[in-house]
Coordinates of C-alpha atoms in Angstrom, one line a residue:
M1 CA 0.0 0.0 0.0
A2 CA 2.9 2.4 0.7
A3 CA 4.2 1.9 -2.8
A4 CA 0.8 2.4 -4.3
S5 CA 0.4 5.6 -2.2
S6 CA 3.7 7.0 -3.4
V7 CA 2.8 6.4 -7.0
T8 CA -0.7 7.8 -6.9
S9 CA 0.0 10.9 -4.7
P10 CA 1.0 13.3 -7.5
L11 CA -2.0 12.1 -9.5
C12 CA -4.3 12.5 -6.6
T13 CA -3.0 16.0 -6.0
W14 CA -3.9 16.9 -9.5
L15 CA -7.3 15.3 -9.2
V16 CA -8.0 17.2 -6.1
A17 CA -7.7 20.5 -8.1
A18 CA -9.8 19.1 -11.0
C19 CA -12.5 17.7 -8.8
M20 CA -12.7 20.8 -6.6
S21 CA -13.2 23.0 -9.7
V22 CA -16.0 20.8 -10.9
T23 CA -17.9 20.1 -7.7
C24 CA -17.2 23.1 -5.5
G25 CA -16.6 25.9 -8.0
G26 CA -13.1 27.2 -7.9
D27 CA -12.5 29.1 -4.6
Q28 CA -15.8 28.2 -3.1
S29 CA -16.7 25.6 -0.5
T30 CA -15.1 22.2 -0.5
C31 CA -16.9 19.0 0.3
P32 CA -17.3 17.5 3.8
S33 CA -15.3 14.4 2.9
M34 CA -12.2 16.5 2.7
L35 CA -12.5 17.0 6.5
G36 CA -12.6 13.3 7.3
S37 CA -15.3 11.5 9.2
S38 CA -13.6 10.2 12.3
S39 CA -15.0 11.6 15.6
H40 CA -11.6 12.5 16.7
S41 CA -11.0 14.7 13.6
N42 CA -14.5 16.3 14.0
K43 CA -14.0 17.2 17.6
R44 CA -10.6 18.7 16.7
L45 CA -12.1 20.8 13.9
F46 CA -15.5 21.8 15.5
G47 CA -14.8 21.6 19.2
G48 CA -17.5 20.4 21.6
S49 CA -20.1 23.1 20.8
K50 CA -23.7 22.4 19.9
W51 CA -23.0 23.6 16.4
G52 CA -20.0 21.1 16.3
R53 CA -22.3 18.2 17.4
R54 CA -24.7 19.0 14.6
K55 CA -21.8 18.9 12.1
R56 CA -20.6 15.5 13.4
V57 CA -24.1 14.0 12.9
F58 CA -24.1 15.5 9.4
L59 CA -20.6 14.1 8.6
S60 CA -21.6 10.7 9.9
K61 CA -24.4 10.5 7.4
C62 CA -22.1 11.6 4.6
S63 CA -19.5 9.0 5.6
S64 CA -22.0 6.2 5.3
E65 CA -22.8 7.1 1.7
L66 CA -19.1 7.5 0.9
Q67 CA -18.2 4.2 2.5
S68 CA -20.6 2.4 0.2
Q69 CA -18.8 4.0 -2.7
R70 CA -15.5 2.9 -1.4
D71 CA -16.7 -0.7 -0.9
L72 CA -17.9 -0.9 -4.4
I73 CA -14.7 0.4 -5.9
S74 CA -12.6 -2.0 -3.7
S75 CA -14.6 -4.9 -5.0
L76 CA -14.2 -3.9 -8.6
C77 CA -10.7 -2.5 -8.7
G78 CA -8.7 -3.9 -5.8
S79 CA -7.1 -2.1 -2.9
S80 CA -4.2 -0.6 -4.7
F81 CA -6.6 1.4 -7.0
Q82 CA -9.1 2.1 -4.2
G83 CA -7.1 4.9 -2.7
L84 CA -6.9 6.8 -6.0
M85 CA -10.6 6.5 -6.9
T86 CA -12.0 7.1 -3.5
S87 CA -9.9 10.2 -3.1
C88 CA -11.4 11.4 -6.4
L89 CA -15.0 10.4 -5.5
A90 CA -14.6 12.0 -2.1
F91 CA -14.8 15.4 -3.7
E92 CA -18.3 14.9 -5.0
P93 CA -20.7 16.1 -2.2
C94 CA -23.1 13.6 -0.7
N95 CA -26.9 14.0 -0.7
Q96 CA -27.0 15.4 2.8
Y97 CA -24.6 18.2 1.7
Y98 CA -27.0 19.6 -0.9
A99 CA -29.8 19.6 1.7
S100 CA -27.8 21.3 4.4
N101 CA -27.5 25.0 5.0
A102 CA -24.4 24.7 7.2
P103 CA -21.7 27.1 6.2
F104 CA -18.8 24.6 5.7
S105 CA -17.1 27.0 3.5
S106 CA -16.4 29.3 6.4
L107 CA -13.6 27.0 7.3
F108 CA -11.8 27.9 4.1
G109 CA -12.7 31.6 3.9
S110 CA -15.8 31.5 1.6
T111 CA -19.4 32.0 2.6
N112 CA -21.2 30.8 -0.5
V113 CA -21.9 27.3 -1.7
R114 CA -22.7 26.7 -5.4
V115 CA -24.8 23.6 -5.8
P116 CA -24.3 21.9 -9.2
S117 CA -27.6 21.7 -11.1
N118 CA -26.7 18.5 -13.0
R119 CA -24.8 15.8 -11.0
R120 CA -24.5 13.6 -14.1
H121 CA -22.5 16.5 -15.7
T122 CA -20.2 16.5 -12.7
R123 CA -19.4 12.8 -13.0
E124 CA -18.7 13.1 -16.8
A125 CA -16.4 16.0 -16.2
M126 CA -14.5 14.0 -13.6
A127 CA -14.2 11.1 -16.0
V128 CA -12.8 13.3 -18.7
A129 CA -10.2 14.7 -16.2
V130 CA -8.6 11.3 -15.7
Q131 CA -8.7 10.2 -19.3
P132 CA -5.2 10.2 -21.0
S133 CA -4.6 12.4 -24.0
K134 CA -5.1 10.5 -27.3
E135 CA -2.0 12.2 -28.7
V136 CA 0.2 10.9 -25.9
A137 CA -1.3 7.4 -25.8
T138 CA -1.0 6.7 -29.5
K139 CA 2.4 8.4 -30.2
K140 CA 5.0 5.9 -31.4
K141 CA 8.7 6.0 -32.2
P142 CA 9.6 6.1 -35.8
V143 CA 10.4 2.8 -37.4
T144 CA 14.1 2.3 -37.9
K145 CA 16.1 -0.4 -39.5
Q146 CA 17.5 -2.8 -36.9
R147 CA 21.3 -2.6 -36.5
R148 CA 23.1 -5.9 -37.2
V149 CA 25.7 -7.3 -34.8
V150 CA 28.7 -9.3 -36.0
V151 CA 31.7 -11.0 -34.4
T152 CA 35.0 -9.5 -35.4
G153 CA 37.4 -10.8 -32.8
M154 CA 37.8 -13.7 -30.3
G155 CA 40.0 -14.3 -27.3
V156 CA 40.3 -17.3 -25.1
V157 CA 42.2 -18.7 -22.1
T158 CA 41.5 -22.4 -21.7
P159 CA 42.9 -25.7 -20.6
L160 CA 43.5 -26.5 -24.4
G161 CA 45.2 -23.3 -25.4
H162 CA 45.1 -19.6 -25.2
D163 CA 44.6 -18.9 -28.9
P164 CA 41.2 -19.5 -30.7
D165 CA 42.8 -21.6 -33.5
V166 CA 45.0 -23.7 -31.2
F167 CA 42.0 -24.2 -28.9
Y168 CA 39.7 -25.3 -31.7
N169 CA 42.3 -27.5 -33.4
N170 CA 42.8 -29.4 -30.2
L171 CA 39.0 -29.8 -29.9
L172 CA 38.8 -31.2 -33.4
E173 CA 41.5 -33.7 -32.6
G174 CA 39.6 -34.9 -29.5
V175 CA 42.4 -33.8 -27.1
S176 CA 41.4 -33.6 -23.4
G177 CA 42.5 -30.8 -21.2
I178 CA 41.4 -32.6 -18.0
S179 CA 44.1 -33.8 -15.6
E180 CA 45.1 -34.1 -12.0
I181 CA 45.1 -30.8 -10.0
E182 CA 48.6 -29.4 -9.5
A183 CA 47.9 -25.9 -8.0
F184 CA 47.4 -27.2 -4.5
D185 CA 47.3 -30.4 -2.5
C186 CA 43.9 -31.9 -2.8
A187 CA 44.7 -35.4 -1.5
Q188 CA 41.9 -35.1 1.1
F189 CA 39.2 -34.4 -1.5
P190 CA 37.2 -37.2 -3.2
T191 CA 37.7 -35.3 -6.5
R192 CA 41.2 -34.5 -7.5
I193 CA 40.9 -33.7 -11.2
A194 CA 39.9 -30.6 -13.2
G195 CA 40.3 -28.8 -16.4
E196 CA 43.2 -26.8 -14.9
I197 CA 45.3 -24.3 -16.8
K198 CA 48.9 -25.4 -16.3
S199 CA 50.8 -22.6 -17.8
F200 CA 49.6 -19.0 -18.2
S201 CA 51.4 -15.7 -18.7
T202 CA 50.2 -12.2 -18.7
D203 CA 53.3 -10.8 -20.3
G204 CA 52.4 -8.1 -22.8
W205 CA 48.8 -8.1 -21.7
V206 CA 48.7 -7.0 -18.0
A207 CA 51.0 -4.7 -16.1
P208 CA 53.3 -6.8 -13.8
K209 CA 52.2 -4.8 -10.7
L210 CA 48.6 -5.7 -11.3
S211 CA 49.4 -9.3 -12.1
K212 CA 50.7 -9.8 -8.6
R213 CA 47.6 -8.4 -6.9
M214 CA 44.7 -9.5 -9.1
D215 CA 42.7 -12.7 -8.8
K216 CA 43.2 -15.1 -11.7
F217 CA 39.6 -14.6 -12.9
M218 CA 40.5 -11.0 -13.6
L219 CA 43.9 -11.9 -15.2
Y220 CA 42.2 -14.4 -17.5
M221 CA 39.5 -11.8 -18.4
L222 CA 41.9 -9.0 -19.2
T223 CA 44.1 -11.3 -21.2
A224 CA 41.3 -12.8 -23.2
G225 CA 39.8 -9.4 -23.7
K226 CA 42.9 -7.9 -25.1
K227 CA 43.5 -10.9 -27.3
A228 CA 40.0 -10.4 -28.8
L229 CA 40.9 -6.9 -29.6
A230 CA 44.2 -7.9 -31.3
D231 CA 42.4 -10.7 -33.1
G232 CA 39.8 -8.2 -34.3
G233 CA 42.5 -5.9 -35.8
I234 CA 42.0 -3.1 -33.2
T235 CA 45.5 -1.8 -33.4
E236 CA 46.7 1.4 -31.7
D237 CA 45.9 3.4 -34.8
V238 CA 42.4 2.0 -35.0
M239 CA 41.9 2.5 -31.3
N240 CA 42.7 6.2 -31.7
E241 CA 40.0 6.5 -34.3
L242 CA 37.3 4.9 -32.2
D243 CA 34.6 6.9 -30.5
K244 CA 35.4 5.6 -27.0
A245 CA 32.0 6.8 -25.6
R246 CA 30.4 4.2 -27.9
C247 CA 32.7 1.3 -26.9
G248 CA 31.8 -0.8 -23.9
V249 CA 32.8 -3.9 -21.9
L250 CA 30.4 -6.5 -20.5
I251 CA 32.2 -9.5 -19.2
G252 CA 30.9 -11.4 -16.2
S253 CA 31.9 -14.1 -13.7
A254 CA 29.9 -16.7 -11.8
M255 CA 32.3 -17.0 -8.8
G256 CA 34.3 -13.7 -8.9
G257 CA 37.6 -13.3 -7.0
M258 CA 37.4 -16.3 -4.7
K259 CA 41.1 -16.6 -4.2
V260 CA 41.5 -12.9 -3.2
F261 CA 38.6 -13.1 -0.9
N262 CA 39.8 -16.4 0.7
D263 CA 43.2 -14.9 1.3
A264 CA 41.6 -11.9 3.0
I265 CA 39.8 -14.2 5.4
E266 CA 43.0 -16.0 6.2
A267 CA 44.8 -12.6 6.8
L268 CA 41.9 -11.5 9.0
R269 CA 42.5 -14.4 11.4
I270 CA 45.8 -12.6 12.3
S271 CA 44.7 -9.0 12.0
Y272 CA 42.7 -6.7 9.7
K273 CA 46.0 -4.9 9.2
K274 CA 47.3 -7.9 7.3
M275 CA 44.5 -7.8 4.8
N276 CA 45.1 -6.8 1.1
P277 CA 43.7 -3.3 0.7
F278 CA 42.5 -4.4 -2.8
C279 CA 40.7 -7.5 -1.5
V280 CA 37.2 -6.0 -1.9
P281 CA 37.5 -4.4 -5.4
F282 CA 39.5 -7.4 -6.7
A283 CA 37.0 -9.9 -5.4
T284 CA 33.9 -8.3 -7.0
T285 CA 32.7 -9.6 -10.3
N286 CA 32.3 -6.2 -12.0
M287 CA 35.9 -5.1 -11.5
G288 CA 37.3 -7.1 -14.4
S289 CA 35.1 -5.2 -16.9
A290 CA 35.9 -2.0 -15.1
M291 CA 39.7 -2.5 -15.2
L292 CA 39.7 -3.4 -18.8
A293 CA 37.7 -0.3 -19.7
M294 CA 40.1 1.8 -17.6
D295 CA 43.0 0.3 -19.6
L296 CA 41.3 1.0 -22.9
G297 CA 39.7 4.3 -22.1
W298 CA 36.3 2.9 -23.2
M299 CA 33.5 5.0 -21.7
G300 CA 30.4 3.1 -23.1
P301 CA 28.2 0.5 -21.3
N302 CA 30.3 -1.2 -18.6
Y303 CA 29.1 -3.7 -16.0
S304 CA 29.0 -7.5 -15.4
I305 CA 26.3 -10.0 -15.1
S306 CA 26.4 -13.1 -12.8
T307 CA 23.9 -15.8 -13.5
A308 CA 26.0 -18.8 -12.4
C309 CA 27.0 -21.0 -15.4
A310 CA 24.8 -19.0 -17.8
T311 CA 26.8 -15.8 -17.2
S312 CA 28.6 -15.6 -20.5
N313 CA 25.5 -15.9 -22.6
F314 CA 23.7 -13.3 -20.6
C315 CA 26.6 -10.9 -21.1
I316 CA 26.8 -11.6 -24.9
M317 CA 23.1 -11.0 -25.3
N318 CA 23.0 -7.8 -23.4
A319 CA 26.1 -6.5 -25.1
A320 CA 24.6 -7.2 -28.5
N321 CA 21.4 -5.4 -27.4
H322 CA 23.4 -2.3 -26.5
I323 CA 24.6 -2.3 -30.1
I324 CA 21.2 -3.0 -31.6
R325 CA 19.6 -0.2 -29.6
G326 CA 22.3 2.2 -30.8
E327 CA 23.9 2.7 -27.4
A328 CA 27.3 1.3 -28.6
D329 CA 29.1 0.4 -31.7
V330 CA 31.7 -2.0 -30.2
M331 CA 31.4 -4.3 -27.2
L332 CA 33.7 -6.8 -25.5
S333 CA 31.6 -9.5 -24.0
G334 CA 32.0 -12.9 -22.4
G335 CA 32.9 -14.5 -19.1
S336 CA 35.8 -15.6 -16.8
D337 CA 36.2 -17.9 -13.8
A338 CA 39.0 -19.3 -11.8
A339 CA 37.5 -21.4 -9.0
I340 CA 39.9 -24.3 -8.9
I341 CA 41.1 -23.6 -5.4
P342 CA 40.4 -25.5 -2.2
I343 CA 37.2 -23.6 -1.3
G344 CA 35.9 -23.8 -4.8
L345 CA 36.6 -27.5 -5.2
G346 CA 35.3 -28.2 -1.7
G347 CA 32.1 -26.3 -2.3
F348 CA 31.2 -28.3 -5.4
V349 CA 32.3 -31.6 -3.7
A350 CA 29.8 -30.7 -0.9
C351 CA 27.1 -30.3 -3.6
R352 CA 27.9 -33.8 -4.7
A353 CA 28.1 -32.5 -8.3
L354 CA 31.6 -33.5 -9.3
S355 CA 33.0 -36.6 -11.0
Q356 CA 35.3 -38.8 -8.9
R357 CA 36.9 -40.6 -11.7
N358 CA 40.4 -39.7 -10.5
S359 CA 42.2 -42.7 -11.9
D360 CA 41.4 -41.7 -15.5
P361 CA 40.9 -37.9 -15.7
T362 CA 40.6 -37.7 -19.5
K363 CA 37.6 -40.1 -19.3
A364 CA 35.8 -38.3 -16.4
S365 CA 33.7 -35.8 -18.4
R366 CA 31.3 -37.9 -20.5
P367 CA 28.1 -36.1 -21.5
W368 CA 25.1 -38.3 -22.3
D369 CA 27.1 -41.5 -21.5
S370 CA 25.3 -43.8 -19.1
N371 CA 28.4 -44.1 -16.9
R372 CA 28.8 -40.4 -16.2
D373 CA 29.1 -39.5 -12.5
G374 CA 29.2 -35.7 -12.4
F375 CA 30.8 -32.8 -14.1
V376 CA 34.5 -31.8 -14.0
M377 CA 35.5 -28.3 -13.0
G378 CA 37.4 -26.1 -15.5
E379 CA 38.8 -22.6 -15.5
G380 CA 39.5 -19.9 -18.1
A381 CA 37.9 -17.1 -20.0
G382 CA 36.3 -16.3 -23.4
V383 CA 35.7 -12.9 -24.9
L384 CA 34.0 -11.9 -28.1
L385 CA 34.5 -8.6 -29.9
L386 CA 31.0 -7.7 -31.0
E387 CA 30.6 -4.9 -33.5
E388 CA 27.8 -3.1 -35.4
L389 CA 28.0 -4.3 -39.0
E390 CA 28.4 -1.0 -40.8
H391 CA 31.0 0.1 -38.2
A392 CA 32.9 -3.1 -38.9
K393 CA 32.7 -2.7 -42.6
R394 CA 33.9 0.9 -42.5
R395 CA 37.2 -0.2 -40.8
G396 CA 37.6 -3.2 -43.0
A397 CA 37.2 -5.7 -40.2
N398 CA 37.3 -9.5 -40.8
I399 CA 33.8 -10.8 -39.9
Y400 CA 33.7 -14.3 -38.4
A401 CA 30.0 -14.7 -37.9
E402 CA 26.8 -12.8 -37.3
F403 CA 25.0 -12.8 -33.9
L404 CA 21.3 -13.3 -34.8
G405 CA 19.8 -13.2 -31.3
G406 CA 19.0 -15.2 -28.2
S407 CA 16.8 -15.5 -25.1
F408 CA 16.8 -16.4 -21.5
T409 CA 14.3 -18.0 -19.1
C410 CA 14.1 -19.3 -15.6
D411 CA 13.0 -22.8 -14.5
A412 CA 11.6 -21.3 -11.3
Y413 CA 11.8 -24.8 -9.9
H414 CA 15.0 -25.7 -7.9
M415 CA 18.4 -24.2 -7.0
T416 CA 20.5 -26.9 -8.7
E417 CA 18.2 -29.4 -10.4
P418 CA 16.6 -28.8 -13.9
H419 CA 12.9 -28.8 -14.3
P420 CA 11.7 -32.4 -14.6
D421 CA 10.0 -31.9 -18.0
G422 CA 12.6 -29.4 -19.3
A423 CA 10.0 -26.7 -19.7
G424 CA 12.4 -23.9 -19.1
V425 CA 14.9 -25.1 -21.6
L426 CA 12.3 -25.6 -24.3
L427 CA 10.8 -22.2 -23.7
C428 CA 14.2 -20.6 -23.9
V429 CA 15.1 -22.2 -27.2
E430 CA 11.8 -21.4 -28.7
K431 CA 12.0 -17.8 -27.6
A432 CA 15.6 -17.6 -29.0
L433 CA 14.3 -18.8 -32.4
A434 CA 11.4 -16.3 -32.4
Q435 CA 13.6 -13.4 -31.3
S436 CA 16.3 -14.1 -33.9
G437 CA 13.8 -14.9 -36.7
V438 CA 15.5 -18.3 -37.4
S439 CA 13.4 -21.3 -38.3
R440 CA 13.9 -24.7 -36.7
E441 CA 14.9 -26.2 -40.0
D442 CA 17.8 -23.8 -40.3
V443 CA 19.5 -24.8 -37.0
N444 CA 21.7 -27.7 -37.9
Y445 CA 24.3 -27.4 -35.2
I446 CA 23.9 -27.2 -31.4
N447 CA 26.7 -26.7 -28.9
A448 CA 24.9 -28.1 -25.9
H449 CA 25.3 -27.2 -22.2
A450 CA 25.6 -30.9 -21.4
T451 CA 27.9 -30.9 -18.3
S452 CA 28.0 -34.7 -17.7
T453 CA 25.5 -34.7 -14.9
P454 CA 22.9 -37.5 -14.7
A455 CA 19.8 -35.3 -14.8
G456 CA 20.9 -32.2 -16.8
D457 CA 22.2 -34.0 -19.9
L458 CA 19.0 -35.9 -20.5
K459 CA 16.6 -33.1 -19.9
E460 CA 18.4 -30.8 -22.3
Y461 CA 18.6 -33.6 -24.9
Q462 CA 14.9 -34.3 -24.7
A463 CA 14.0 -30.6 -25.0
L464 CA 16.3 -30.2 -28.1
L465 CA 14.7 -33.3 -29.7
Q466 CA 11.3 -32.0 -29.0
C467 CA 12.2 -28.7 -30.8
F468 CA 14.5 -29.9 -33.6
G469 CA 13.8 -33.6 -33.8
Q470 CA 12.4 -33.4 -37.3
N471 CA 15.7 -32.0 -38.7
P472 CA 17.7 -34.8 -40.3
E473 CA 20.8 -32.6 -40.5
L474 CA 21.0 -31.8 -36.8
R475 CA 24.3 -32.4 -35.1
V476 CA 24.8 -31.9 -31.3
N477 CA 28.1 -31.9 -29.3
S478 CA 29.5 -30.8 -26.0
T479 CA 32.7 -28.9 -25.6
K480 CA 32.7 -29.8 -21.9
S481 CA 33.6 -33.4 -22.8
M482 CA 37.2 -32.2 -23.3
I483 CA 37.7 -29.1 -21.2
G484 CA 35.3 -29.6 -18.3
H485 CA 32.8 -27.0 -17.1
L486 CA 34.3 -23.5 -17.1
L487 CA 31.4 -22.2 -15.0
G488 CA 30.7 -18.5 -15.8
A489 CA 33.2 -18.7 -18.7
A490 CA 31.7 -21.8 -20.3
G491 CA 29.2 -20.0 -22.5
A492 CA 31.8 -17.6 -24.1
V493 CA 34.3 -20.3 -24.7
E494 CA 31.6 -22.5 -26.2
A495 CA 30.4 -19.6 -28.3
V496 CA 34.0 -19.4 -29.7
A497 CA 33.8 -23.1 -30.5
A498 CA 30.5 -22.6 -32.3
I499 CA 31.9 -19.6 -34.3
Q500 CA 35.0 -21.7 -35.2
A501 CA 32.7 -24.4 -36.5
I502 CA 31.0 -21.9 -38.7
R503 CA 34.3 -20.6 -40.0
T504 CA 36.0 -24.0 -40.6
G505 CA 33.0 -26.2 -41.6
W506 CA 34.1 -28.8 -39.0
V507 CA 32.4 -29.7 -35.7
H508 CA 34.4 -31.2 -32.9
P509 CA 33.6 -34.7 -31.6
N510 CA 32.0 -35.9 -28.3
V511 CA 34.7 -37.8 -26.5
N512 CA 33.9 -40.6 -24.0
L513 CA 30.4 -41.2 -25.4
E514 CA 30.7 -45.0 -25.3
N515 CA 27.3 -46.1 -23.9
P516 CA 24.6 -43.4 -24.6
D517 CA 21.7 -43.1 -22.1
E518 CA 18.6 -45.0 -22.9
G519 CA 16.5 -43.0 -25.3
V520 CA 19.4 -41.0 -26.7
D521 CA 19.8 -41.3 -30.4
K522 CA 23.4 -41.6 -31.3
N523 CA 22.7 -40.4 -34.8
V524 CA 21.9 -36.9 -33.5
L525 CA 25.1 -36.6 -31.5
V526 CA 28.5 -36.1 -33.1
G527 CA 30.6 -39.2 -32.8
P528 CA 34.2 -39.8 -31.6
K529 CA 35.7 -38.0 -34.6
K530 CA 35.3 -34.6 -36.1
E531 CA 32.6 -34.2 -38.7
R532 CA 32.2 -32.0 -41.8
L533 CA 29.2 -29.7 -41.6
I534 CA 28.2 -26.6 -43.5
I535 CA 26.4 -24.7 -40.8
K536 CA 23.3 -22.7 -41.5
A537 CA 22.7 -21.5 -37.9
A538 CA 24.4 -22.6 -34.7
L539 CA 22.7 -22.5 -31.3
S540 CA 24.7 -22.5 -28.1
N541 CA 23.1 -23.3 -24.7
S542 CA 24.2 -22.4 -21.2
F543 CA 22.2 -23.1 -18.0
G544 CA 23.1 -22.2 -14.4
F545 CA 22.3 -22.9 -10.8
G546 CA 19.1 -21.1 -9.9
G547 CA 17.3 -22.3 -13.0
H548 CA 18.9 -19.8 -15.4
N549 CA 18.5 -20.8 -19.0
S550 CA 20.1 -19.1 -22.0
S551 CA 20.4 -19.8 -25.7
I552 CA 22.2 -17.7 -28.3
I553 CA 22.3 -18.1 -32.1
F554 CA 25.1 -17.4 -34.6
A555 CA 25.2 -17.8 -38.4
P556 CA 27.6 -17.2 -41.3
Y557 CA 27.7 -13.6 -42.2
K558 CA 26.0 -13.0 -45.6

């Protein structure tokens, strides 16, 4: 009710003036309902005199009629609208008012009361007062041609390489980036494997001083972002020509700076004086985008989104929308995560979500296989350089693919489990098709979310078959079978894989798919070797804890 009151107060103030001019005649007497009807208010206004007692009786009669009006409005319009309408109706005098000779106007400095000769006219005038202007209600924005968004650069930091071509060639060859964890002693954990990045250098990409202080998720993000710029031909000369107010950064993270935050907690056990003064800014998910923008001088849209493992897709879609709406010409977008540390591993172990196939790490991640026992954690970053088509053409950029659109939905069901009938996934895919204007028949490649969990893989597969099952050309694979689950970075890295498939005409295999789940058609899934495919449109899915679903669509630029 407080919110409703705050919204309607300015309107009610206006209606007061309108209604008073209609019912009471400008500066003449107002209506008794303005004075209220409680006995306390009446006594305060009129005192205990004989004249005051007569007025209280009079007001009581008026109140009963007004209350019937309020009750009717409440039943028709609901309580949130009641306050607005009753405050308006309150300014129409009740029957007793017209029959009374009492000088109410004396309270407001006027001695004459003008009685309206036609009450129907009064109601019509009030109705007109609240009716919106036709000109305002029907005015529309001019129709403009929608701006197209293309991908002109890519940057990655992954367990299979830190260059988009090296990364994708390893995927095509079926190389696994999953191995035993070496960054810390994890002997006490039931899971001791991950898609860990063994060697990584920020030389030439991040200032040494920052490299020592930043969390890895930020280092991965900055490096992948700058690599995307270099891959897109954004040289120093080109950078000087860009309108930096129309260039933005939207790169997210699911977990943020967990290592920085964990180290701060350990330091606090000794004293707050031992804490890193950068622990708060370097732990927050937005600071990677902010630091990259500071480095580049880009003053356009800048923030991060965190929707668990769907983070990257959400960032890519929102970045593209900034370009489509004309708010930016160039956007760096994607995701980054580095959660392979004791607290990160322990947290997912506690969720019972991870594979425990420690004896054979390369076989641990096995989407759609009946012997899967959970997902494998990974780390890294993926960044796309998105650009408005005409802007890209003017500077002679190499266009890798076109972003056609996407969508997101929420299962609204469970924190970690997918909806039993896959309703959220199916709705998301269908909305992505509708938003992008792509027909089901044109989608012949899907990079699935497929993390290698018992429930998730099957629910996604069933939703995809329900939507695309009639397409004989459909091929589906999971990049996670070779690099594990990169959490908030997964969607961006898999978007790179989808774009590389469009560029090369090859889709990478599904490794470890030896005994597909019952009901899974092996003919739809890519086999153990890479396959030739001329892609019409590629769909990439990412889903996250909390029931977040996202689907994005790329196609060859034509």
